[in-house]
Amino acid sequence: VVDAALYKADVVHANADEAATLLRWPKGYHCTQLARALCDATGAACVVVTDGSNGAAAAVASDPNRLSSSSLKWPANDLKAVASLPGPPGVAPNANGAGDAF
């Protein structure tokens, strides 16, 4: 069920562990690598991968038609941009809901 829904999504948001699991990769990859690979593998128009204090990365496809699930073309190999931001300084006492807030 997860795979079927994943390949129909226009936008995918996952944390680094979830992205690695979806890709069937071992943990430890940088969120930029994960975002790029997940965007390419799924055909999503935009993939955001968060990684706590390590920051977040987004991969955006160059083909605007990929925003319609009925016109998915994958593997992508047409990424327009991959950008990452460092995490904010400090220690979060409780990360519950952080992905929802993102």
CSV table of N, CA and C in Angstrom, one decimal:
chain,number,residue,atom,x,y,z
A,1,VAL,N,0.8,-1.2,0.0
A,1,VAL,CA,0.0,0.0,0.0
A,1,VAL,C,0.9,1.3,0.0
A,2,VAL,N,1.9,1.3,0.8
A,2,VAL,CA,2.8,2.4,0.9
A,2,VAL,C,3.4,2.7,-0.5
A,3,ASP,N,4.0,1.7,-1.1
A,3,ASP,CA,4.6,1.9,-2.4
A,3,ASP,C,3.6,2.4,-3.5
A,4,ALA,N,2.4,1.9,-3.5
A,4,ALA,CA,1.4,2.3,-4.4
A,4,ALA,C,1.0,3.8,-4.2
A,5,ALA,N,0.9,4.2,-3.0
A,5,ALA,CA,0.5,5.6,-2.7
A,5,ALA,C,1.7,6.5,-3.0
A,6,LEU,N,2.9,6.0,-2.7
A,6,LEU,CA,4.1,6.9,-2.8
A,6,LEU,C,4.3,7.2,-4.3
A,7,TYR,N,4.1,6.3,-5.2
A,7,TYR,CA,4.3,6.6,-6.6
A,7,TYR,C,3.3,7.4,-7.3
A,8,LYS,N,2.2,7.8,-6.5
A,8,LYS,CA,1.2,8.6,-7.0
A,8,LYS,C,1.2,10.0,-6.4
A,9,ALA,N,2.1,10.2,-5.4
A,9,ALA,CA,2.2,11.5,-4.7
A,9,ALA,C,2.9,12.5,-5.6
A,10,ASP,N,2.4,13.8,-5.5
A,10,ASP,CA,3.1,14.9,-6.2
A,10,ASP,C,4.2,15.5,-5.3
A,11,VAL,N,3.9,15.5,-4.0
A,11,VAL,CA,4.8,16.0,-3.0
A,11,VAL,C,5.1,15.0,-1.9
A,12,VAL,N,6.3,14.7,-1.6
A,12,VAL,CA,6.7,13.7,-0.6
A,12,VAL,C,7.5,14.4,0.5
A,13,HIS,N,7.2,14.2,1.8
A,13,HIS,CA,7.9,14.7,2.9
A,13,HIS,C,8.2,13.6,3.8
A,14,ALA,N,9.5,13.4,4.1
A,14,ALA,CA,9.9,12.3,5.0
A,14,ALA,C,11.1,12.7,5.8
A,15,ASN,N,11.3,12.1,7.0
A,15,ASN,CA,12.6,12.3,7.6
A,15,ASN,C,13.6,11.4,7.0
A,16,ALA,N,14.9,11.6,7.4
A,16,ALA,CA,16.0,10.8,6.8
A,16,ALA,C,15.8,9.3,7.0
A,17,ASP,N,15.4,8.9,8.1
A,17,ASP,CA,15.3,7.4,8.4
A,17,ASP,C,14.1,6.9,7.5
A,18,GLU,N,13.0,7.6,7.4
A,18,GLU,CA,11.9,7.2,6.6
A,18,GLU,C,12.3,7.1,5.1
A,19,ALA,N,13.0,8.1,4.7
A,19,ALA,CA,13.4,8.2,3.3
A,19,ALA,C,14.4,7.0,2.9
A,20,ALA,N,15.3,6.7,3.8
A,20,ALA,CA,16.2,5.6,3.6
A,20,ALA,C,15.4,4.3,3.5
A,21,THR,N,14.5,4.1,4.4
A,21,THR,CA,13.6,2.9,4.4
A,21,THR,C,12.9,2.8,3.1
A,22,LEU,N,12.3,3.9,2.6
A,22,LEU,CA,11.5,3.9,1.4
A,22,LEU,C,12.4,3.6,0.2
A,23,LEU,N,13.6,4.0,0.2
A,23,LEU,CA,14.6,3.7,-0.9
A,23,LEU,C,15.2,2.4,-0.7
A,24,ARG,N,15.0,1.7,0.5
A,24,ARG,CA,15.7,0.5,0.8
A,24,ARG,C,17.2,0.7,0.9
A,25,TRP,N,17.6,1.8,1.4
A,25,TRP,CA,19.0,2.1,1.6
A,25,TRP,C,19.3,2.0,3.1
A,26,PRO,N,20.6,1.8,3.4
A,26,PRO,CA,20.9,1.8,4.9
A,26,PRO,C,20.9,3.2,5.4
A,27,LYS,N,20.7,3.4,6.7
A,27,LYS,CA,20.7,4.7,7.3
A,27,LYS,C,22.1,5.3,7.2
A,28,GLY,N,22.1,6.7,7.2
A,28,GLY,CA,23.4,7.4,7.3
A,28,GLY,C,23.6,8.3,6.1
A,29,TYR,N,22.8,8.3,5.1
A,29,TYR,CA,23.0,9.2,3.9
A,29,TYR,C,22.5,10.6,4.3
A,30,HIS,N,23.1,11.6,3.6
A,30,HIS,CA,22.8,13.0,3.9
A,30,HIS,C,21.4,13.2,3.3
A,31,CYS,N,20.6,14.1,3.9
A,31,CYS,CA,19.3,14.4,3.4
A,31,CYS,C,19.2,14.9,2.0
A,32,THR,N,20.3,15.5,1.5
A,32,THR,CA,20.3,16.0,0.1
A,32,THR,C,20.4,14.8,-0.8
A,33,GLN,N,21.2,13.8,-0.5
A,33,GLN,CA,21.2,12.6,-1.4
A,33,GLN,C,19.9,11.8,-1.3
A,34,LEU,N,19.3,11.8,-0.2
A,34,LEU,CA,18.0,11.1,0.0
A,34,LEU,C,16.9,11.8,-0.8
A,35,ALA,N,16.8,13.1,-0.7
A,35,ALA,CA,15.8,13.9,-1.4
A,35,ALA,C,15.9,13.7,-2.9
A,36,ARG,N,17.2,13.8,-3.4
A,36,ARG,CA,17.4,13.6,-4.9
A,36,ARG,C,17.0,12.2,-5.3
A,37,ALA,N,17.4,11.2,-4.6
A,37,ALA,CA,17.1,9.8,-5.0
A,37,ALA,C,15.6,9.5,-4.9
A,38,LEU,N,14.9,10.1,-3.8
A,38,LEU,CA,13.5,9.8,-3.7
A,38,LEU,C,12.7,10.5,-4.7
A,39,CYS,N,13.1,11.7,-5.1
A,39,CYS,CA,12.4,12.4,-6.2
A,39,CYS,C,12.6,11.6,-7.5
A,40,ASP,N,13.8,11.2,-7.8
A,40,ASP,CA,14.0,10.4,-9.0
A,40,ASP,C,13.3,9.1,-9.0
A,41,ALA,N,13.3,8.4,-7.8
A,41,ALA,CA,12.7,7.1,-7.8
A,41,ALA,C,11.1,7.1,-7.8
A,42,THR,N,10.5,8.1,-7.3
A,42,THR,CA,9.1,8.1,-7.2
A,42,THR,C,8.4,8.9,-8.3
A,43,GLY,N,9.1,9.8,-8.9
A,43,GLY,CA,8.4,10.7,-9.9
A,43,GLY,C,7.7,11.8,-9.3
A,44,ALA,N,7.9,12.1,-8.0
A,44,ALA,CA,7.2,13.2,-7.3
A,44,ALA,C,7.8,14.5,-7.9
A,45,ALA,N,7.0,15.5,-7.9
A,45,ALA,CA,7.4,16.8,-8.4
A,45,ALA,C,8.3,17.5,-7.3
A,46,CYS,N,8.1,17.2,-6.1
A,46,CYS,CA,8.9,17.8,-5.0
A,46,CYS,C,9.1,16.8,-3.9
A,47,VAL,N,10.3,16.7,-3.4
A,47,VAL,CA,10.5,15.8,-2.2
A,47,VAL,C,11.3,16.6,-1.2
A,48,VAL,N,10.9,16.6,0.0
A,48,VAL,CA,11.5,17.3,1.2
A,48,VAL,C,11.9,16.2,2.2
A,49,VAL,N,13.2,16.2,2.6
A,49,VAL,CA,13.7,15.2,3.6
A,49,VAL,C,14.3,16.1,4.7
A,50,THR,N,13.7,15.8,5.9
A,50,THR,CA,14.2,16.5,7.1
A,50,THR,C,15.1,15.6,7.9
A,51,ASP,N,16.1,16.2,8.6
A,51,ASP,CA,17.1,15.4,9.3
A,51,ASP,C,17.5,16.0,10.6
A,52,GLY,N,16.5,16.5,11.4
A,52,GLY,CA,16.7,17.0,12.7
A,52,GLY,C,17.7,18.2,12.7
A,53,SER,N,18.7,18.1,13.6
A,53,SER,CA,19.7,19.1,13.7
A,53,SER,C,20.6,19.2,12.5
A,54,ASN,N,20.6,18.2,11.6
A,54,ASN,CA,21.4,18.2,10.4
A,54,ASN,C,20.7,19.0,9.3
A,55,GLY,N,19.5,19.5,9.5
A,55,GLY,CA,18.8,20.3,8.5
A,55,GLY,C,17.8,19.6,7.7
A,56,ALA,N,17.6,20.1,6.5
A,56,ALA,CA,16.6,19.6,5.6
A,56,ALA,C,17.1,19.8,4.1
A,57,ALA,N,16.5,19.1,3.2
A,57,ALA,CA,16.8,19.2,1.8
A,57,ALA,C,15.5,19.1,1.0
A,58,ALA,N,15.5,19.7,-0.1
A,58,ALA,CA,14.4,19.6,-1.1
A,58,ALA,C,14.9,19.4,-2.5
A,59,ALA,N,14.2,18.5,-3.2
A,59,ALA,CA,14.5,18.2,-4.6
A,59,ALA,C,13.3,18.5,-5.4
A,60,VAL,N,13.4,19.4,-6.4
A,60,VAL,CA,12.3,19.8,-7.2
A,60,VAL,C,12.6,19.4,-8.7
A,61,ALA,N,11.6,18.8,-9.3
A,61,ALA,CA,11.7,18.3,-10.7
A,61,ALA,C,11.6,19.5,-11.6
A,62,SER,N,12.2,19.4,-12.7
A,62,SER,CA,12.2,20.5,-13.7
A,62,SER,C,10.9,20.5,-14.6
A,63,ASP,N,10.2,19.4,-14.6
A,63,ASP,CA,9.1,19.3,-15.5
A,63,ASP,C,7.8,19.6,-14.7
A,64,PRO,N,7.2,20.8,-15.0
A,64,PRO,CA,6.0,21.2,-14.2
A,64,PRO,C,4.8,20.2,-14.4
A,65,ASN,N,4.8,19.4,-15.5
A,65,ASN,CA,3.7,18.5,-15.7
A,65,ASN,C,3.8,17.3,-14.7
A,66,ARG,N,4.9,17.2,-14.0
A,66,ARG,CA,5.0,16.1,-13.0
A,66,ARG,C,4.1,16.5,-11.8
A,67,LEU,N,3.5,17.7,-11.7
A,67,LEU,CA,2.6,18.0,-10.6
A,67,LEU,C,1.3,17.3,-10.8
A,68,SER,N,1.0,16.7,-11.9
A,68,SER,CA,-0.2,16.0,-12.1
A,68,SER,C,0.1,14.5,-12.0
A,69,SER,N,-0.5,13.8,-11.1
A,69,SER,CA,-0.2,12.4,-10.9
A,69,SER,C,-0.5,11.6,-12.1
A,70,SER,N,-1.4,12.1,-13.0
A,70,SER,CA,-1.8,11.3,-14.2
A,70,SER,C,-0.7,11.4,-15.2
A,71,SER,N,0.3,12.3,-15.0
A,71,SER,CA,1.4,12.4,-16.1
A,71,SER,C,2.8,12.1,-15.5
A,72,LEU,N,2.8,11.3,-14.5
A,72,LEU,CA,4.1,11.0,-13.9
A,72,LEU,C,5.1,10.4,-14.9
A,73,LYS,N,6.3,10.8,-14.9
A,73,LYS,CA,7.3,10.3,-15.7
A,73,LYS,C,8.5,10.0,-14.8
A,74,TRP,N,8.8,8.7,-14.7
A,74,TRP,CA,10.0,8.4,-13.8
A,74,TRP,C,10.7,7.2,-14.4
A,75,PRO,N,12.0,7.0,-14.2
A,75,PRO,CA,12.7,7.9,-13.2
A,75,PRO,C,12.9,9.3,-13.8
A,76,ALA,N,13.1,10.2,-12.9
A,76,ALA,CA,13.0,11.6,-13.2
A,76,ALA,C,14.2,12.0,-14.1
A,77,ASN,N,15.4,12.0,-13.5
A,77,ASN,CA,16.6,12.4,-14.2
A,77,ASN,C,16.5,13.8,-14.8
A,78,ASP,N,15.6,14.6,-14.3
A,78,ASP,CA,15.4,16.0,-14.8
A,78,ASP,C,15.2,16.9,-13.6
A,79,LEU,N,16.0,16.7,-12.6
A,79,LEU,CA,15.8,17.6,-11.4
A,79,LEU,C,16.3,19.0,-11.7
A,80,LYS,N,15.5,20.0,-11.3
A,80,LYS,CA,15.7,21.4,-11.5
A,80,LYS,C,16.6,21.9,-10.4
A,81,ALA,N,16.4,21.5,-9.2
A,81,ALA,CA,17.1,22.0,-8.1
A,81,ALA,C,17.1,21.0,-6.9
A,82,VAL,N,18.2,21.0,-6.2
A,82,VAL,CA,18.3,20.4,-4.9
A,82,VAL,C,18.9,21.4,-4.0
A,83,ALA,N,18.3,21.7,-2.9
A,83,ALA,CA,18.8,22.7,-2.0
A,83,ALA,C,18.7,22.1,-0.6
A,84,SER,N,19.6,22.6,0.3
A,84,SER,CA,19.6,22.1,1.7
A,84,SER,C,19.8,23.3,2.6
A,85,LEU,N,19.3,23.2,3.8
A,85,LEU,CA,19.5,24.2,4.8
A,85,LEU,C,20.0,23.5,6.1
A,86,PRO,N,20.9,24.1,6.8
A,86,PRO,CA,21.4,23.5,8.1
A,86,PRO,C,20.3,23.6,9.1
A,87,GLY,N,20.3,22.7,10.1
A,87,GLY,CA,19.4,22.7,11.2
A,87,GLY,C,19.6,23.9,12.1
A,88,PRO,N,18.6,24.3,12.9
A,88,PRO,CA,18.8,25.5,13.8
A,88,PRO,C,19.7,25.0,15.0
A,89,PRO,N,20.4,26.0,15.5
A,89,PRO,CA,21.3,25.6,16.7
A,89,PRO,C,20.5,25.3,17.9
A,90,GLY,N,21.0,24.5,18.8
A,90,GLY,CA,20.3,24.2,20.0
A,90,GLY,C,19.8,22.8,20.0
A,91,VAL,N,19.3,22.4,21.1
A,91,VAL,CA,18.8,21.0,21.3
A,91,VAL,C,17.3,21.1,21.6
A,92,ALA,N,16.5,20.3,20.8
A,92,ALA,CA,15.0,20.3,21.0
A,92,ALA,C,14.7,19.3,22.1
A,93,PRO,N,14.0,19.8,23.1
A,93,PRO,CA,13.7,18.9,24.3
A,93,PRO,C,12.8,17.8,23.9
A,94,ASN,N,11.9,18.0,22.8
A,94,ASN,CA,11.0,17.0,22.4
A,94,ASN,C,10.7,17.3,20.9
A,95,ALA,N,11.0,16.3,20.1
A,95,ALA,CA,10.8,16.5,18.7
A,95,ALA,C,9.5,16.0,18.2
A,96,ASN,N,8.6,15.6,19.1
A,96,ASN,CA,7.2,15.2,18.7
A,96,ASN,C,6.5,16.3,17.9
A,97,GLY,N,6.0,16.0,16.7
A,97,GLY,CA,5.3,16.9,15.9
A,97,GLY,C,6.2,17.9,15.1
A,98,ALA,N,7.5,17.7,15.2
A,98,ALA,CA,8.4,18.6,14.4
A,98,ALA,C,8.1,18.5,12.9
A,99,GLY,N,7.9,17.3,12.4
A,99,GLY,CA,7.7,17.1,11.0
A,99,GLY,C,6.4,17.7,10.6
A,100,ASP,N,5.3,17.6,11.5
A,100,ASP,CA,4.1,18.2,11.2
A,100,ASP,C,4.2,19.8,11.1
A,101,ALA,N,5.0,20.3,12.0
A,101,ALA,CA,5.2,21.8,12.0
A,101,ALA,C,6.0,22.2,10.8
A,102,PHE,N,6.9,21.4,10.3
A,102,PHE,CA,7.7,21.7,9.2
A,102,PHE,C,6.9,22.1,8.0
